[in-house]
Amino acid sequence: MDRAETGRGRGRPRRGAELDKAHVMRVALSCFAQDGYDGTSLRAIAAGAGVDVAIVARLYGSKFELWKAVIDHLADQMAHAQTEAASFSPDGRPVHLRLAIALRHFVRFHTGIPELPRFFSDEVSRPGERRDYIVLRLWQPHREMFLPLLVEATEAGMMPGVDPETLLVMMVGAIGISLALPVMSGRSATPLSLEQTLLALCLGRDIPSSRNVGKRDDAKETARRIADPALGSGLLARS
């Protein structure tokens, strides 16, 4: 079938078809996370996304520009998730409750994009333009949202001897390692188990049995237990 019969040129989507850019971004992130920047090609990304490599090249120009587009896409997702950041700010609620809510959002954002911790860790370990860009677009906004709350919790005596900046970095690494649990221990880490564990570590409280987690009837009791530090529960409020 020649070009006249198809009615389209090389590198252009089939008539009536729209390129799913979000899908291309997801495939590109997966490729970069798995094979690294140097081990990834536009052709491999295009093949994974099921599109002509000429389309990808026409849209993004180069692998580096596509890589930047992936970072920008992640930054947009993060900004959307941060629309609830006001719930972390001082508003009369106790800091341990706001920290619980913040950790919940932190875990769910990162586990919702399981390639992100591995991708981020690999890129920030390599000095250069890519590291500078990922720090500017991803790390700094993340830091500006979470660090003040960790500082507040530390100053309130909740985490004595803990450096908030170091803790924030370790939290990102902990998510990445935890997502590798199926390989290391034969079982999977769920977002809820990660939420509970991080909260128990940060607040120094016991966490309840997983048998009681997630039941609708327990929602109000859950919120009450978090809001009252005397009850010593590390379970997150499920609003």
mmCIF file of C-alpha atoms in Angstrom:
data_model
loop_
_atom_site.group_PDB
_atom_site.id
_atom_site.type_symbol
_atom_site.label_atom_id
_atom_site.label_comp_id
_atom_site.label_asym_id
_atom_site.label_seq_id
_atom_site.Cartn_x
_atom_site.Cartn_y
_atom_site.Cartn_z
ATOM 1 C CA MET A 1 0.000 0.000 0.000
ATOM 2 C CA ASP A 2 1.606 3.300 -1.049
ATOM 3 C CA ARG A 3 1.415 6.749 0.505
ATOM 4 C CA ALA A 4 -1.378 7.853 -1.799
ATOM 5 C CA GLU A 5 -3.507 4.921 -0.662
ATOM 6 C CA THR A 6 -2.958 5.549 3.026
ATOM 7 C CA GLY A 7 -3.614 9.261 2.728
ATOM 8 C CA ARG A 8 -0.875 10.089 5.206
ATOM 9 C CA GLY A 9 2.871 10.615 5.263
ATOM 10 C CA ARG A 10 5.446 8.891 7.411
ATOM 11 C CA GLY A 11 5.457 10.188 10.951
ATOM 12 C CA ARG A 12 1.840 11.335 10.935
ATOM 13 C CA PRO A 13 -0.952 9.600 12.882
ATOM 14 C CA ARG A 14 -3.555 7.689 10.909
ATOM 15 C CA ARG A 15 -6.444 9.928 9.921
ATOM 16 C CA GLY A 16 -8.915 10.197 12.773
ATOM 17 C CA ALA A 17 -6.410 8.873 15.293
ATOM 18 C CA GLU A 18 -4.956 10.990 18.088
ATOM 19 C CA LEU A 19 -1.576 10.268 19.623
ATOM 20 C CA ASP A 20 -1.943 9.470 23.317
ATOM 21 C CA LYS A 21 0.885 11.627 24.654
ATOM 22 C CA ALA A 22 0.253 10.560 28.245
ATOM 23 C CA HIS A 23 0.758 6.946 27.165
ATOM 24 C CA VAL A 24 4.019 7.869 25.447
ATOM 25 C CA MET A 25 5.125 9.611 28.662
ATOM 26 C CA ARG A 26 4.365 6.514 30.750
ATOM 27 C CA VAL A 27 6.252 4.237 28.369
ATOM 28 C CA ALA A 28 9.191 6.648 28.209
ATOM 29 C CA LEU A 29 9.380 6.835 32.018
ATOM 30 C CA SER A 30 9.327 3.049 32.241
ATOM 31 C CA CYS A 31 12.130 2.756 29.668
ATOM 32 C CA PHE A 32 14.278 5.412 31.346
ATOM 33 C CA ALA A 33 13.738 3.808 34.769
ATOM 34 C CA GLN A 34 14.535 0.307 33.560
ATOM 35 C CA ASP A 35 17.398 0.931 31.120
ATOM 36 C CA GLY A 36 18.702 4.357 32.128
ATOM 37 C CA TYR A 37 19.046 7.372 29.879
ATOM 38 C CA ASP A 38 21.972 6.017 27.878
ATOM 39 C CA GLY A 39 20.338 2.619 27.434
ATOM 40 C CA THR A 40 17.091 4.055 26.094
ATOM 41 C CA SER A 41 16.380 5.085 22.508
ATOM 42 C CA LEU A 42 13.523 6.892 20.809
ATOM 43 C CA ARG A 43 12.968 3.737 18.789
ATOM 44 C CA ALA A 44 12.542 1.620 21.932
ATOM 45 C CA ILE A 45 10.088 4.120 23.413
ATOM 46 C CA ALA A 46 8.107 4.289 20.183
ATOM 47 C CA ALA A 47 7.976 0.494 19.977
ATOM 48 C CA GLY A 48 6.785 0.248 23.570
ATOM 49 C CA ALA A 49 4.109 2.863 22.923
ATOM 50 C CA GLY A 50 3.046 1.193 19.680
ATOM 51 C CA VAL A 51 3.684 4.247 17.501
ATOM 52 C CA ASP A 52 5.967 5.113 14.609
ATOM 53 C CA VAL A 53 9.355 6.385 15.806
ATOM 54 C CA ALA A 54 9.048 9.191 13.250
ATOM 55 C CA ILE A 55 6.025 10.502 15.161
ATOM 56 C CA VAL A 56 7.967 10.597 18.418
ATOM 57 C CA ALA A 57 10.932 12.273 16.721
ATOM 58 C CA ARG A 58 8.684 14.839 15.068
ATOM 59 C CA LEU A 59 6.957 15.721 18.338
ATOM 60 C CA TYR A 60 9.983 15.842 20.639
ATOM 61 C CA GLY A 61 12.957 16.292 18.345
ATOM 62 C CA SER A 62 15.503 14.397 20.437
ATOM 63 C CA LYS A 63 15.775 11.917 23.272
ATOM 64 C CA PHE A 64 16.791 14.678 25.670
ATOM 65 C CA GLU A 65 13.755 16.784 24.792
ATOM 66 C CA LEU A 66 11.528 13.749 25.323
ATOM 67 C CA TRP A 67 13.251 13.126 28.663
ATOM 68 C CA LYS A 68 12.514 16.730 29.678
ATOM 69 C CA ALA A 69 8.907 16.276 28.588
ATOM 70 C CA VAL A 70 8.678 13.261 30.915
ATOM 71 C CA ILE A 71 9.984 15.375 33.808
ATOM 72 C CA ASP A 72 7.532 18.162 33.006
ATOM 73 C CA HIS A 73 4.692 15.630 32.858
ATOM 74 C CA LEU A 74 5.690 14.293 36.289
ATOM 75 C CA ALA A 75 5.934 17.850 37.627
ATOM 76 C CA ASP A 76 2.383 18.525 36.420
ATOM 77 C CA GLN A 77 1.158 15.377 38.171
ATOM 78 C CA MET A 78 2.933 16.424 41.347
ATOM 79 C CA ALA A 79 1.470 19.928 41.183
ATOM 80 C CA HIS A 80 -1.996 18.426 40.824
ATOM 81 C CA ALA A 81 -1.388 16.216 43.862
ATOM 82 C CA GLN A 82 -0.210 19.254 45.809
ATOM 83 C CA THR A 83 -3.568 20.975 45.464
ATOM 84 C CA GLU A 84 -4.340 19.336 48.811
ATOM 85 C CA ALA A 85 -1.141 20.700 50.369
ATOM 86 C CA ALA A 86 -3.180 23.185 52.384
ATOM 87 C CA SER A 87 -4.200 20.280 54.613
ATOM 88 C CA PHE A 88 -0.566 19.995 55.725
ATOM 89 C CA SER A 89 -0.258 23.633 56.818
ATOM 90 C CA PRO A 90 -0.816 24.940 60.367
ATOM 91 C CA ASP A 91 -4.571 25.349 60.780
ATOM 92 C CA GLY A 92 -5.231 24.548 64.409
ATOM 93 C CA ARG A 93 -5.013 20.787 63.987
ATOM 94 C CA PRO A 94 -2.223 18.941 65.825
ATOM 95 C CA VAL A 95 0.964 18.401 63.877
ATOM 96 C CA HIS A 96 0.833 14.619 64.231
ATOM 97 C CA LEU A 97 -2.530 14.558 62.431
ATOM 98 C CA ARG A 98 -1.258 16.759 59.600
ATOM 99 C CA LEU A 99 1.858 14.607 59.352
ATOM 100 C CA ALA A 100 -0.293 11.487 59.077
ATOM 101 C CA ILE A 101 -2.262 13.034 56.222
ATOM 102 C CA ALA A 102 0.914 14.210 54.503
ATOM 103 C CA LEU A 103 2.514 10.767 54.703
ATOM 104 C CA ARG A 104 -0.595 9.243 53.231
ATOM 105 C CA HIS A 105 -0.403 11.554 50.200
ATOM 106 C CA PHE A 106 3.359 11.063 49.958
ATOM 107 C CA VAL A 107 3.080 7.274 49.800
ATOM 108 C CA ARG A 108 0.136 7.192 47.432
ATOM 109 C CA PHE A 109 1.736 9.609 44.982
ATOM 110 C CA HIS A 110 4.955 7.599 44.802
ATOM 111 C CA THR A 111 3.340 4.165 44.706
ATOM 112 C CA GLY A 112 0.970 5.441 42.024
ATOM 113 C CA ILE A 113 4.030 5.954 39.807
ATOM 114 C CA PRO A 114 6.170 2.946 40.805
ATOM 115 C CA GLU A 115 8.915 3.766 38.282
ATOM 116 C CA LEU A 116 9.491 7.202 39.809
ATOM 117 C CA PRO A 117 11.703 6.331 42.833
ATOM 118 C CA ARG A 118 14.067 4.227 40.706
ATOM 119 C CA PHE A 119 14.160 6.806 37.927
ATOM 120 C CA PHE A 120 14.745 9.662 40.372
ATOM 121 C CA SER A 121 17.485 7.859 42.311
ATOM 122 C CA ASP A 122 19.358 6.986 39.131
ATOM 123 C CA GLU A 123 19.225 10.500 37.704
ATOM 124 C CA VAL A 124 20.206 12.414 40.844
ATOM 125 C CA SER A 125 23.269 10.194 41.246
ATOM 126 C CA ARG A 126 24.683 11.510 37.949
ATOM 127 C CA PRO A 127 25.998 15.110 37.951
ATOM 128 C CA GLY A 128 25.041 17.199 34.969
ATOM 129 C CA GLU A 129 22.242 18.984 33.184
ATOM 130 C CA ARG A 130 19.706 16.209 33.709
ATOM 131 C CA ARG A 131 20.264 16.134 37.474
ATOM 132 C CA ASP A 132 19.948 19.916 37.679
ATOM 133 C CA TYR A 133 16.666 19.782 35.765
ATOM 134 C CA ILE A 134 15.116 16.987 37.809
ATOM 135 C CA VAL A 135 16.104 18.683 41.085
ATOM 136 C CA LEU A 136 14.570 21.957 39.913
ATOM 137 C CA ARG A 137 11.324 20.507 38.574
ATOM 138 C CA LEU A 138 10.680 17.604 40.944
ATOM 139 C CA TRP A 139 12.747 17.722 44.110
ATOM 140 C CA GLN A 140 12.491 21.407 45.046
ATOM 141 C CA PRO A 141 8.653 21.563 44.885
ATOM 142 C CA HIS A 142 8.498 18.282 46.809
ATOM 143 C CA ARG A 143 10.911 19.620 49.429
ATOM 144 C CA GLU A 144 9.074 22.932 49.783
ATOM 145 C CA MET A 145 5.841 21.091 50.507
ATOM 146 C CA PHE A 146 7.026 18.445 52.984
ATOM 147 C CA LEU A 147 10.105 19.837 54.730
ATOM 148 C CA PRO A 148 8.326 22.550 56.795
ATOM 149 C CA LEU A 149 5.979 19.923 58.226
ATOM 150 C CA LEU A 150 8.860 17.604 59.131
ATOM 151 C CA VAL A 151 10.681 20.536 60.754
ATOM 152 C CA GLU A 152 7.554 21.404 62.734
ATOM 153 C CA ALA A 153 7.169 17.799 63.887
ATOM 154 C CA THR A 154 10.819 17.675 64.949
ATOM 155 C CA GLU A 155 10.578 20.952 66.842
ATOM 156 C CA ALA A 156 7.462 19.641 68.579
ATOM 157 C CA GLY A 157 9.573 16.808 69.986
ATOM 158 C CA MET A 158 7.908 14.090 67.934
ATOM 159 C CA MET A 159 11.136 12.920 66.294
ATOM 160 C CA PRO A 160 14.011 13.785 68.644
ATOM 161 C CA GLY A 161 17.450 13.594 67.099
ATOM 162 C CA VAL A 162 16.087 13.355 63.550
ATOM 163 C CA ASP A 163 17.327 15.669 60.810
ATOM 164 C CA PRO A 164 14.225 16.576 58.742
ATOM 165 C CA GLU A 165 16.151 17.021 55.487
ATOM 166 C CA THR A 166 17.805 13.617 55.813
ATOM 167 C CA LEU A 167 14.493 12.015 56.734
ATOM 168 C CA LEU A 168 12.827 13.410 53.621
ATOM 169 C CA VAL A 169 15.536 11.956 51.385
ATOM 170 C CA MET A 170 15.342 8.612 53.185
ATOM 171 C CA MET A 171 11.564 8.492 52.748
ATOM 172 C CA VAL A 172 11.926 8.644 48.962
ATOM 173 C CA GLY A 173 14.528 5.891 49.048
ATOM 174 C CA ALA A 174 12.401 3.786 51.381
ATOM 175 C CA ILE A 175 9.500 3.794 48.931
ATOM 176 C CA GLY A 176 11.762 2.662 46.105
ATOM 177 C CA ILE A 177 13.260 -0.198 48.118
ATOM 178 C CA SER A 178 9.841 -1.236 49.423
ATOM 179 C CA LEU A 179 8.510 -1.572 45.882
ATOM 180 C CA ALA A 180 11.216 -4.207 45.345
ATOM 181 C CA LEU A 181 9.858 -6.365 48.190
ATOM 182 C CA PRO A 182 8.403 -9.056 45.881
ATOM 183 C CA VAL A 183 11.931 -9.806 44.670
ATOM 184 C CA MET A 184 13.579 -9.533 48.079
ATOM 185 C CA SER A 185 11.043 -11.177 50.382
ATOM 186 C CA GLY A 186 8.454 -12.866 48.198
ATOM 187 C CA ARG A 187 5.645 -10.543 49.263
ATOM 188 C CA SER A 188 4.365 -7.205 48.055
ATOM 189 C CA ALA A 189 4.241 -3.951 49.992
ATOM 190 C CA THR A 190 0.861 -2.250 49.740
ATOM 191 C CA PRO A 191 0.376 1.527 49.926
ATOM 192 C CA LEU A 192 -1.478 1.040 53.205
ATOM 193 C CA SER A 193 1.312 -1.022 54.774
ATOM 194 C CA LEU A 194 3.841 1.619 53.705
ATOM 195 C CA GLU A 195 1.664 4.395 55.152
ATOM 196 C CA GLN A 196 1.363 2.586 58.463
ATOM 197 C CA THR A 197 5.051 1.742 58.695
ATOM 198 C CA LEU A 198 6.261 5.257 57.871
ATOM 199 C CA LEU A 199 3.807 6.760 60.321
ATOM 200 C CA ALA A 200 4.856 4.365 63.067
ATOM 201 C CA LEU A 201 8.505 5.225 62.455
ATOM 202 C CA CYS A 202 7.883 8.977 62.389
ATOM 203 C CA LEU A 203 5.454 9.130 65.289
ATOM 204 C CA GLY A 204 6.867 6.268 67.329
ATOM 205 C CA ARG A 205 3.481 4.637 67.766
ATOM 206 C CA ASP A 206 2.140 1.136 67.463
ATOM 207 C CA ILE A 207 0.171 0.291 64.353
ATOM 208 C CA PRO A 208 -3.027 -1.753 64.495
ATOM 209 C CA SER A 209 -3.554 -5.165 62.981
ATOM 210 C CA SER A 210 -4.089 -5.133 59.221
ATOM 211 C CA ARG A 211 -7.236 -7.178 59.800
ATOM 212 C CA ASN A 212 -8.937 -4.011 61.000
ATOM 213 C CA VAL A 213 -7.700 -1.774 58.220
ATOM 214 C CA GLY A 214 -9.887 -0.441 55.454
ATOM 215 C CA LYS A 215 -13.311 -1.219 56.918
ATOM 216 C CA ARG A 216 -15.816 1.546 56.377
ATOM 217 C CA ASP A 217 -17.172 1.108 59.900
ATOM 218 C CA ASP A 218 -13.735 1.902 61.304
ATOM 219 C CA ALA A 219 -13.309 5.232 59.476
ATOM 220 C CA LYS A 220 -14.563 7.529 62.235
ATOM 221 C CA GLU A 221 -12.725 5.598 64.928
ATOM 222 C CA THR A 222 -9.577 5.735 62.818
ATOM 223 C CA ALA A 223 -9.725 9.525 62.545
ATOM 224 C CA ARG A 224 -10.389 9.846 66.272
ATOM 225 C CA ARG A 225 -7.429 7.634 67.164
ATOM 226 C CA ILE A 226 -5.030 9.654 65.029
ATOM 227 C CA ALA A 227 -6.301 12.970 66.378
ATOM 228 C CA ASP A 228 -5.762 11.834 69.967
ATOM 229 C CA PRO A 229 -2.062 11.105 70.616
ATOM 230 C CA ALA A 230 -2.927 9.517 73.948
ATOM 231 C CA LEU A 231 -4.460 6.595 72.072
ATOM 232 C CA GLY A 232 -1.093 5.871 70.458
ATOM 233 C CA SER A 233 -2.407 4.726 67.084
ATOM 234 C CA GLY A 234 -0.369 5.020 63.898
ATOM 235 C CA LEU A 235 -3.253 4.310 61.555
ATOM 236 C CA LEU A 236 -4.035 6.957 58.971
ATOM 237 C CA ALA A 237 -7.321 8.800 58.819
ATOM 238 C CA ARG A 238 -9.111 7.611 55.703
ATOM 239 C CA SER A 239 -11.116 10.607 54.605
#
